[in-house]
Amino acid sequence: MTDGKRTPWVVGVSGASGTPYAAAVVRGLLAAGESVDLVVSRASRLTLLDETGISFRDAHWRADLEEWLGRGADNKPGTFAGFDLDAVRYWGAGDLAAGPSSGSYAVKGMLIVPASTACVAGVALGLSKDLLQRVASVTLKERRRLVVAVRETPLNGQTLRHLVALDEAGAVVLPASPAFYAGATHIQDLVDFVAGRVLDAAGVPHGLYRRWEGELGSARPRE
């Protein structure tokens, strides 16, 4: 925040598998003292229900978000706690009159995590069929930071061309690809690595993963 004025990061959650990535990014932003404007697509609600059992409801978004953020990557409830949900503002995916749909609404940028190939295509083509795509288009036209954490494999030529188009438009294309040099011992470590790289691309400080320091084997436990 600057001079007491709320200037959030918009976090867009599309329908790709990987809802733990989104939760880790939101937790990381809140831990860094950042404000968050959250947009959850209709398709992502089905993914969230399938991956966690949580039904995300507009009228009860705060309670549902608290439960979601509290889940670990293994879906164990109560793994995380202590979120400042007063720093979060939720916008419905169909609300095209929402604040972030306008370039005059002040935000720091947008993080789409996870980004489905349908979302990637919609943003690359400028379709703005829902609020998530509209905010991404606004982010690009206003020359703000847009990080697209695409989660799909394998990638076909059409999607690759869309990703190149996003890169050329100024977005950061960040595949949700965990690394193993940080010494992961749990699925949460792999999720946090990807979330940490998203926050790195946004310039938000965090301690989600162990950084490479140029020493081979440094992440392995010492005997």
PDB file of C-alpha atoms in Angstrom:
ATOM      1  CA  MET A   1       0.000   0.000   0.000  1.00  0.00           C
ATOM      2  CA  THR A   2       1.084   3.578  -0.619  1.00  0.00           C
ATOM      3  CA  ASP A   3       0.129   6.635   1.488  1.00  0.00           C
ATOM      4  CA  GLY A   4      -2.653   4.640   3.115  1.00  0.00           C
ATOM      5  CA  LYS A   5      -4.374   4.001  -0.219  1.00  0.00           C
ATOM      6  CA  ARG A   6      -5.326   0.445  -1.020  1.00  0.00           C
ATOM      7  CA  THR A   7      -3.550  -0.721  -4.194  1.00  0.00           C
ATOM      8  CA  PRO A   8      -4.092  -4.467  -4.529  1.00  0.00           C
ATOM      9  CA  TRP A   9      -2.812  -7.289  -6.646  1.00  0.00           C
ATOM     10  CA  VAL A  10      -5.591  -8.948  -8.592  1.00  0.00           C
ATOM     11  CA  VAL A  11      -5.446 -12.743  -8.312  1.00  0.00           C
ATOM     12  CA  GLY A  12      -7.431 -14.520 -11.009  1.00  0.00           C
ATOM     13  CA  VAL A  13      -8.167 -18.222 -10.577  1.00  0.00           C
ATOM     14  CA  SER A  14      -9.172 -20.055 -13.756  1.00  0.00           C
ATOM     15  CA  GLY A  15     -10.454 -23.598 -14.248  1.00  0.00           C
ATOM     16  CA  ALA A  16      -7.137 -25.433 -14.616  1.00  0.00           C
ATOM     17  CA  SER A  17      -6.106 -28.017 -12.046  1.00  0.00           C
ATOM     18  CA  GLY A  18      -3.922 -26.457  -9.365  1.00  0.00           C
ATOM     19  CA  THR A  19      -6.094 -24.673  -6.808  1.00  0.00           C
ATOM     20  CA  PRO A  20      -3.368 -25.205  -4.140  1.00  0.00           C
ATOM     21  CA  TYR A  21      -1.131 -22.911  -6.238  1.00  0.00           C
ATOM     22  CA  ALA A  22      -3.716 -20.139  -6.015  1.00  0.00           C
ATOM     23  CA  ALA A  23      -4.092 -20.587  -2.255  1.00  0.00           C
ATOM     24  CA  ALA A  24      -0.318 -20.436  -1.752  1.00  0.00           C
ATOM     25  CA  VAL A  25      -0.029 -17.253  -3.824  1.00  0.00           C
ATOM     26  CA  VAL A  26      -2.818 -15.527  -1.895  1.00  0.00           C
ATOM     27  CA  ARG A  27      -1.268 -16.593   1.426  1.00  0.00           C
ATOM     28  CA  GLY A  28       2.092 -15.266   0.246  1.00  0.00           C
ATOM     29  CA  LEU A  29       0.629 -11.915  -0.762  1.00  0.00           C
ATOM     30  CA  LEU A  30      -1.185 -11.502   2.534  1.00  0.00           C
ATOM     31  CA  ALA A  31       1.933 -12.501   4.496  1.00  0.00           C
ATOM     32  CA  ALA A  32       3.850  -9.786   2.628  1.00  0.00           C
ATOM     33  CA  GLY A  33       1.272  -7.187   3.686  1.00  0.00           C
ATOM     34  CA  GLU A  34      -0.257  -6.882   0.235  1.00  0.00           C
ATOM     35  CA  SER A  35      -3.928  -6.345  -0.549  1.00  0.00           C
ATOM     36  CA  VAL A  36      -5.700  -8.789  -2.851  1.00  0.00           C
ATOM     37  CA  ASP A  37      -8.630  -8.449  -5.237  1.00  0.00           C
ATOM     38  CA  LEU A  38      -9.827 -11.986  -5.942  1.00  0.00           C
ATOM     39  CA  VAL A  39     -11.611 -13.195  -9.083  1.00  0.00           C
ATOM     40  CA  VAL A  40     -12.652 -16.864  -9.149  1.00  0.00           C
ATOM     41  CA  SER A  41     -13.955 -18.063 -12.513  1.00  0.00           C
ATOM     42  CA  ARG A  42     -17.019 -20.260 -12.790  1.00  0.00           C
ATOM     43  CA  ALA A  43     -14.941 -23.125 -14.173  1.00  0.00           C
ATOM     44  CA  SER A  44     -12.467 -22.868 -11.289  1.00  0.00           C
ATOM     45  CA  ARG A  45     -15.266 -23.463  -8.786  1.00  0.00           C
ATOM     46  CA  LEU A  46     -15.762 -26.927 -10.269  1.00  0.00           C
ATOM     47  CA  THR A  47     -12.019 -27.589 -10.019  1.00  0.00           C
ATOM     48  CA  LEU A  48     -11.945 -26.326  -6.433  1.00  0.00           C
ATOM     49  CA  LEU A  49     -14.880 -28.558  -5.522  1.00  0.00           C
ATOM     50  CA  ASP A  50     -13.179 -31.553  -7.142  1.00  0.00           C
ATOM     51  CA  GLU A  51      -9.731 -30.939  -5.613  1.00  0.00           C
ATOM     52  CA  THR A  52     -10.785 -29.835  -2.124  1.00  0.00           C
ATOM     53  CA  GLY A  53     -14.488 -30.510  -1.619  1.00  0.00           C
ATOM     54  CA  ILE A  54     -15.055 -26.782  -1.028  1.00  0.00           C
ATOM     55  CA  SER A  55     -18.059 -25.121  -2.677  1.00  0.00           C
ATOM     56  CA  PHE A  56     -17.042 -21.509  -3.320  1.00  0.00           C
ATOM     57  CA  ARG A  57     -20.127 -19.289  -2.981  1.00  0.00           C
ATOM     58  CA  ASP A  58     -20.465 -15.583  -3.768  1.00  0.00           C
ATOM     59  CA  ALA A  59     -22.622 -14.937  -0.720  1.00  0.00           C
ATOM     60  CA  HIS A  60     -20.250 -16.816   1.601  1.00  0.00           C
ATOM     61  CA  TRP A  61     -16.933 -16.160  -0.113  1.00  0.00           C
ATOM     62  CA  ARG A  62     -15.162 -15.046   3.046  1.00  0.00           C
ATOM     63  CA  ALA A  63     -15.836 -18.272   4.969  1.00  0.00           C
ATOM     64  CA  ASP A  64     -15.136 -20.379   1.889  1.00  0.00           C
ATOM     65  CA  LEU A  65     -11.876 -18.540   1.200  1.00  0.00           C
ATOM     66  CA  GLU A  66     -10.727 -18.971   4.799  1.00  0.00           C
ATOM     67  CA  GLU A  67     -11.324 -22.706   4.524  1.00  0.00           C
ATOM     68  CA  TRP A  68      -9.546 -22.846   1.160  1.00  0.00           C
ATOM     69  CA  LEU A  69      -6.495 -20.928   2.364  1.00  0.00           C
ATOM     70  CA  GLY A  70      -6.324 -23.121   5.454  1.00  0.00           C
ATOM     71  CA  ARG A  71      -5.933 -26.312   3.402  1.00  0.00           C
ATOM     72  CA  GLY A  72      -2.483 -27.700   2.695  1.00  0.00           C
ATOM     73  CA  ALA A  73      -1.539 -29.095  -0.696  1.00  0.00           C
ATOM     74  CA  ASP A  74      -2.505 -32.521   0.670  1.00  0.00           C
ATOM     75  CA  ASN A  75      -5.986 -31.057   1.344  1.00  0.00           C
ATOM     76  CA  LYS A  76      -5.602 -31.374   5.103  1.00  0.00           C
ATOM     77  CA  PRO A  77      -7.804 -28.752   6.848  1.00  0.00           C
ATOM     78  CA  GLY A  78      -6.301 -26.368   9.355  1.00  0.00           C
ATOM     79  CA  THR A  79      -2.757 -26.559   7.958  1.00  0.00           C
ATOM     80  CA  PHE A  80      -2.524 -22.770   7.721  1.00  0.00           C
ATOM     81  CA  ALA A  81      -4.151 -20.029   9.779  1.00  0.00           C
ATOM     82  CA  GLY A  82      -3.950 -16.345  10.640  1.00  0.00           C
ATOM     83  CA  PHE A  83      -4.928 -14.661   7.375  1.00  0.00           C
ATOM     84  CA  ASP A  84      -5.902 -10.996   7.211  1.00  0.00           C
ATOM     85  CA  LEU A  85      -9.021 -11.427   5.103  1.00  0.00           C
ATOM     86  CA  ASP A  86      -9.814  -7.742   5.615  1.00  0.00           C
ATOM     87  CA  ALA A  87      -7.096  -7.200   2.994  1.00  0.00           C
ATOM     88  CA  VAL A  88      -9.099  -9.241   0.445  1.00  0.00           C
ATOM     89  CA  ARG A  89     -11.868  -7.963  -1.798  1.00  0.00           C
ATOM     90  CA  TYR A  90     -13.858 -10.446  -3.842  1.00  0.00           C
ATOM     91  CA  TRP A  91     -15.414  -9.747  -7.240  1.00  0.00           C
ATOM     92  CA  GLY A  92     -17.854 -12.117  -8.938  1.00  0.00           C
ATOM     93  CA  ALA A  93     -16.684 -13.571 -12.249  1.00  0.00           C
ATOM     94  CA  GLY A  94     -19.749 -12.230 -14.052  1.00  0.00           C
ATOM     95  CA  ASP A  95     -19.476  -8.709 -12.644  1.00  0.00           C
ATOM     96  CA  LEU A  96     -18.135  -6.784 -15.645  1.00  0.00           C
ATOM     97  CA  ALA A  97     -18.824  -3.520 -13.803  1.00  0.00           C
ATOM     98  CA  ALA A  98     -16.370  -4.493 -11.036  1.00  0.00           C
ATOM     99  CA  GLY A  99     -13.621  -2.075 -10.071  1.00  0.00           C
ATOM    100  CA  PRO A 100     -10.723  -3.917 -11.747  1.00  0.00           C
ATOM    101  CA  SER A 101     -12.592  -3.979 -15.081  1.00  0.00           C
ATOM    102  CA  SER A 102     -11.529  -0.350 -15.566  1.00  0.00           C
ATOM    103  CA  GLY A 103      -8.015   0.935 -16.133  1.00  0.00           C
ATOM    104  CA  SER A 104      -8.763   3.832 -13.777  1.00  0.00           C
ATOM    105  CA  TYR A 105      -9.045   1.385 -10.860  1.00  0.00           C
ATOM    106  CA  ALA A 106      -5.623   1.359  -9.231  1.00  0.00           C
ATOM    107  CA  VAL A 107      -3.955  -2.047  -8.947  1.00  0.00           C
ATOM    108  CA  LYS A 108      -0.340  -3.196  -8.941  1.00  0.00           C
ATOM    109  CA  GLY A 109      -0.943  -5.921 -11.493  1.00  0.00           C
ATOM    110  CA  MET A 110      -2.564  -9.288 -11.972  1.00  0.00           C
ATOM    111  CA  LEU A 111      -1.541 -12.867 -11.238  1.00  0.00           C
ATOM    112  CA  ILE A 112      -3.498 -15.626 -13.001  1.00  0.00           C
ATOM    113  CA  VAL A 113      -2.859 -18.833 -11.113  1.00  0.00           C
ATOM    114  CA  PRO A 114      -3.528 -21.410 -12.307  1.00  0.00           C
ATOM    115  CA  ALA A 115      -4.188 -20.374 -15.910  1.00  0.00           C
ATOM    116  CA  SER A 116      -6.055 -22.849 -18.103  1.00  0.00           C
ATOM    117  CA  THR A 117      -5.460 -23.035 -21.845  1.00  0.00           C
ATOM    118  CA  ALA A 118      -8.970 -21.634 -22.368  1.00  0.00           C
ATOM    119  CA  CYS A 119      -8.059 -18.671 -20.168  1.00  0.00           C
ATOM    120  CA  VAL A 120      -4.755 -18.221 -22.011  1.00  0.00           C
ATOM    121  CA  ALA A 121      -6.574 -18.211 -25.350  1.00  0.00           C
ATOM    122  CA  GLY A 122      -9.200 -15.745 -24.158  1.00  0.00           C
ATOM    123  CA  VAL A 123      -6.613 -13.297 -22.827  1.00  0.00           C
ATOM    124  CA  ALA A 124      -4.352 -13.639 -25.872  1.00  0.00           C
ATOM    125  CA  LEU A 125      -7.296 -12.964 -28.198  1.00  0.00           C
ATOM    126  CA  GLY A 126      -8.719 -10.165 -26.050  1.00  0.00           C
ATOM    127  CA  LEU A 127     -12.131 -11.834 -25.696  1.00  0.00           C
ATOM    128  CA  SER A 128     -13.009 -10.448 -22.235  1.00  0.00           C
ATOM    129  CA  LYS A 129     -15.810 -13.002 -21.920  1.00  0.00           C
ATOM    130  CA  ASP A 130     -15.771 -12.755 -18.108  1.00  0.00           C
ATOM    131  CA  LEU A 131     -14.254 -10.539 -15.436  1.00  0.00           C
ATOM    132  CA  LEU A 132     -11.037 -12.543 -15.232  1.00  0.00           C
ATOM    133  CA  GLN A 133     -10.300 -12.095 -18.943  1.00  0.00           C
ATOM    134  CA  ARG A 134     -11.410  -8.460 -18.867  1.00  0.00           C
ATOM    135  CA  VAL A 135      -9.058  -7.616 -15.997  1.00  0.00           C
ATOM    136  CA  ALA A 136      -6.193  -9.347 -17.817  1.00  0.00           C
ATOM    137  CA  SER A 137      -6.884  -7.258 -20.929  1.00  0.00           C
ATOM    138  CA  VAL A 138      -6.974  -4.092 -18.838  1.00  0.00           C
ATOM    139  CA  THR A 139      -3.709  -5.089 -17.152  1.00  0.00           C
ATOM    140  CA  LEU A 140      -2.017  -5.425 -20.531  1.00  0.00           C
ATOM    141  CA  LYS A 141      -3.379  -2.193 -21.972  1.00  0.00           C
ATOM    142  CA  GLU A 142      -2.348  -0.262 -18.876  1.00  0.00           C
ATOM    143  CA  ARG A 143       1.162  -1.805 -19.088  1.00  0.00           C
ATOM    144  CA  ARG A 144       0.888  -3.324 -15.643  1.00  0.00           C
ATOM    145  CA  ARG A 145       2.503  -6.585 -14.580  1.00  0.00           C
ATOM    146  CA  LEU A 146       0.598  -9.680 -15.712  1.00  0.00           C
ATOM    147  CA  VAL A 147       1.853 -13.100 -14.621  1.00  0.00           C
ATOM    148  CA  VAL A 148       0.219 -16.097 -16.285  1.00  0.00           C
ATOM    149  CA  ALA A 149       0.912 -19.374 -14.457  1.00  0.00           C
ATOM    150  CA  VAL A 150      -0.206 -21.787 -17.161  1.00  0.00           C
ATOM    151  CA  ARG A 151      -1.013 -25.314 -15.938  1.00  0.00           C
ATOM    152  CA  GLU A 152      -1.366 -27.825 -18.732  1.00  0.00           C
ATOM    153  CA  THR A 153       0.639 -30.636 -20.327  1.00  0.00           C
ATOM    154  CA  PRO A 154       1.352 -31.357 -23.080  1.00  0.00           C
ATOM    155  CA  LEU A 155       0.943 -28.052 -24.902  1.00  0.00           C
ATOM    156  CA  ASN A 156      -0.284 -27.976 -28.483  1.00  0.00           C
ATOM    157  CA  GLY A 157       0.823 -25.521 -31.134  1.00  0.00           C
ATOM    158  CA  GLN A 158      -2.223 -23.310 -30.757  1.00  0.00           C
ATOM    159  CA  THR A 159      -1.640 -22.807 -27.040  1.00  0.00           C
ATOM    160  CA  LEU A 160       2.059 -22.202 -27.625  1.00  0.00           C
ATOM    161  CA  ARG A 161       1.197 -19.479 -30.130  1.00  0.00           C
ATOM    162  CA  HIS A 162      -1.161 -17.905 -27.591  1.00  0.00           C
ATOM    163  CA  LEU A 163       1.590 -17.952 -24.961  1.00  0.00           C
ATOM    164  CA  VAL A 164       4.015 -16.305 -27.373  1.00  0.00           C
ATOM    165  CA  ALA A 165       1.386 -13.638 -28.057  1.00  0.00           C
ATOM    166  CA  LEU A 166       1.071 -12.982 -24.323  1.00  0.00           C
ATOM    167  CA  ASP A 167       4.832 -12.758 -23.960  1.00  0.00           C
ATOM    168  CA  GLU A 168       4.992 -10.268 -26.832  1.00  0.00           C
ATOM    169  CA  ALA A 169       2.206  -8.248 -25.200  1.00  0.00           C
ATOM    170  CA  GLY A 170       4.324  -7.912 -22.060  1.00  0.00           C
ATOM    171  CA  ALA A 171       2.999 -10.696 -19.844  1.00  0.00           C
ATOM    172  CA  VAL A 172       5.238 -13.036 -17.860  1.00  0.00           C
ATOM    173  CA  VAL A 173       4.461 -16.598 -18.939  1.00  0.00           C
ATOM    174  CA  LEU A 174       5.245 -18.817 -15.970  1.00  0.00           C
ATOM    175  CA  PRO A 175       4.519 -22.537 -16.365  1.00  0.00           C
ATOM    176  CA  ALA A 176       3.510 -24.193 -13.104  1.00  0.00           C
ATOM    177  CA  SER A 177       6.612 -26.395 -13.127  1.00  0.00           C
ATOM    178  CA  PRO A 178       7.999 -27.323  -9.691  1.00  0.00           C
ATOM    179  CA  ALA A 179      11.760 -27.705  -9.283  1.00  0.00           C
ATOM    180  CA  PHE A 180      13.557 -30.148  -7.015  1.00  0.00           C
ATOM    181  CA  TYR A 181      16.838 -28.369  -6.220  1.00  0.00           C
ATOM    182  CA  ALA A 182      15.219 -26.615  -3.254  1.00  0.00           C
ATOM    183  CA  GLY A 183      15.082 -29.875  -1.300  1.00  0.00           C
ATOM    184  CA  ALA A 184      11.355 -30.609  -1.397  1.00  0.00           C
ATOM    185  CA  THR A 185      10.238 -33.250   1.100  1.00  0.00           C
ATOM    186  CA  HIS A 186       6.476 -32.703   0.858  1.00  0.00           C
ATOM    187  CA  ILE A 187       3.945 -31.873  -1.841  1.00  0.00           C
ATOM    188  CA  GLN A 188       3.498 -28.465  -0.173  1.00  0.00           C
ATOM    189  CA  ASP A 189       7.153 -27.666  -0.904  1.00  0.00           C
ATOM    190  CA  LEU A 190       6.546 -28.216  -4.634  1.00  0.00           C
ATOM    191  CA  VAL A 191       3.425 -26.051  -4.572  1.00  0.00           C
ATOM    192  CA  ASP A 192       5.232 -23.318  -2.638  1.00  0.00           C
ATOM    193  CA  PHE A 193       8.079 -23.321  -5.176  1.00  0.00           C
ATOM    194  CA  VAL A 194       5.691 -22.457  -7.989  1.00  0.00           C
ATOM    195  CA  ALA A 195       3.857 -19.911  -5.833  1.00  0.00           C
ATOM    196  CA  GLY A 196       7.187 -18.380  -4.870  1.00  0.00           C
ATOM    197  CA  ARG A 197       8.218 -18.027  -8.503  1.00  0.00           C
ATOM    198  CA  VAL A 198       4.902 -16.272  -9.201  1.00  0.00           C
ATOM    199  CA  LEU A 199       5.621 -13.842  -6.371  1.00  0.00           C
ATOM    200  CA  ASP A 200       9.191 -13.403  -7.651  1.00  0.00           C
ATOM    201  CA  ALA A 201       7.780 -12.357 -11.028  1.00  0.00           C
ATOM    202  CA  ALA A 202       5.562  -9.860  -9.238  1.00  0.00           C
ATOM    203  CA  GLY A 203       8.443  -8.508  -7.150  1.00  0.00           C
ATOM    204  CA  VAL A 204       6.785  -9.511  -3.866  1.00  0.00           C
ATOM    205  CA  PRO A 205       9.161 -10.712  -1.108  1.00  0.00           C
ATOM    206  CA  HIS A 206       8.541 -14.118   0.441  1.00  0.00           C
ATOM    207  CA  GLY A 207      10.230 -17.128   2.018  1.00  0.00           C
ATOM    208  CA  LEU A 208       8.343 -19.889   0.273  1.00  0.00           C
ATOM    209  CA  TYR A 209      11.319 -21.830  -1.088  1.00  0.00           C
ATOM    210  CA  ARG A 210      15.055 -22.247  -0.719  1.00  0.00           C
ATOM    211  CA  ARG A 211      16.890 -20.283  -3.392  1.00  0.00           C
ATOM    212  CA  TRP A 212      19.772 -21.610  -5.454  1.00  0.00           C
ATOM    213  CA  GLU A 213      23.094 -20.307  -4.132  1.00  0.00           C
ATOM    214  CA  GLY A 214      25.523 -22.000  -6.488  1.00  0.00           C
ATOM    215  CA  GLU A 215      26.478 -24.958  -4.284  1.00  0.00           C
ATOM    216  CA  LEU A 216      25.720 -28.433  -5.607  1.00  0.00           C
ATOM    217  CA  GLY A 217      23.818 -30.621  -3.167  1.00  0.00           C
ATOM    218  CA  SER A 218      23.143 -27.774  -0.738  1.00  0.00           C
ATOM    219  CA  ALA A 219      19.472 -28.745  -0.451  1.00  0.00           C
ATOM    220  CA  ARG A 220      20.183 -32.351   0.540  1.00  0.00           C
ATOM    221  CA  PRO A 221      20.124 -33.192   4.260  1.00  0.00           C
ATOM    222  CA  ARG A 222      23.561 -33.507   5.820  1.00  0.00           C
ATOM    223  CA  GLU A 223      24.502 -36.908   7.230  1.00  0.00           C
TER     224      GLU A 223
END
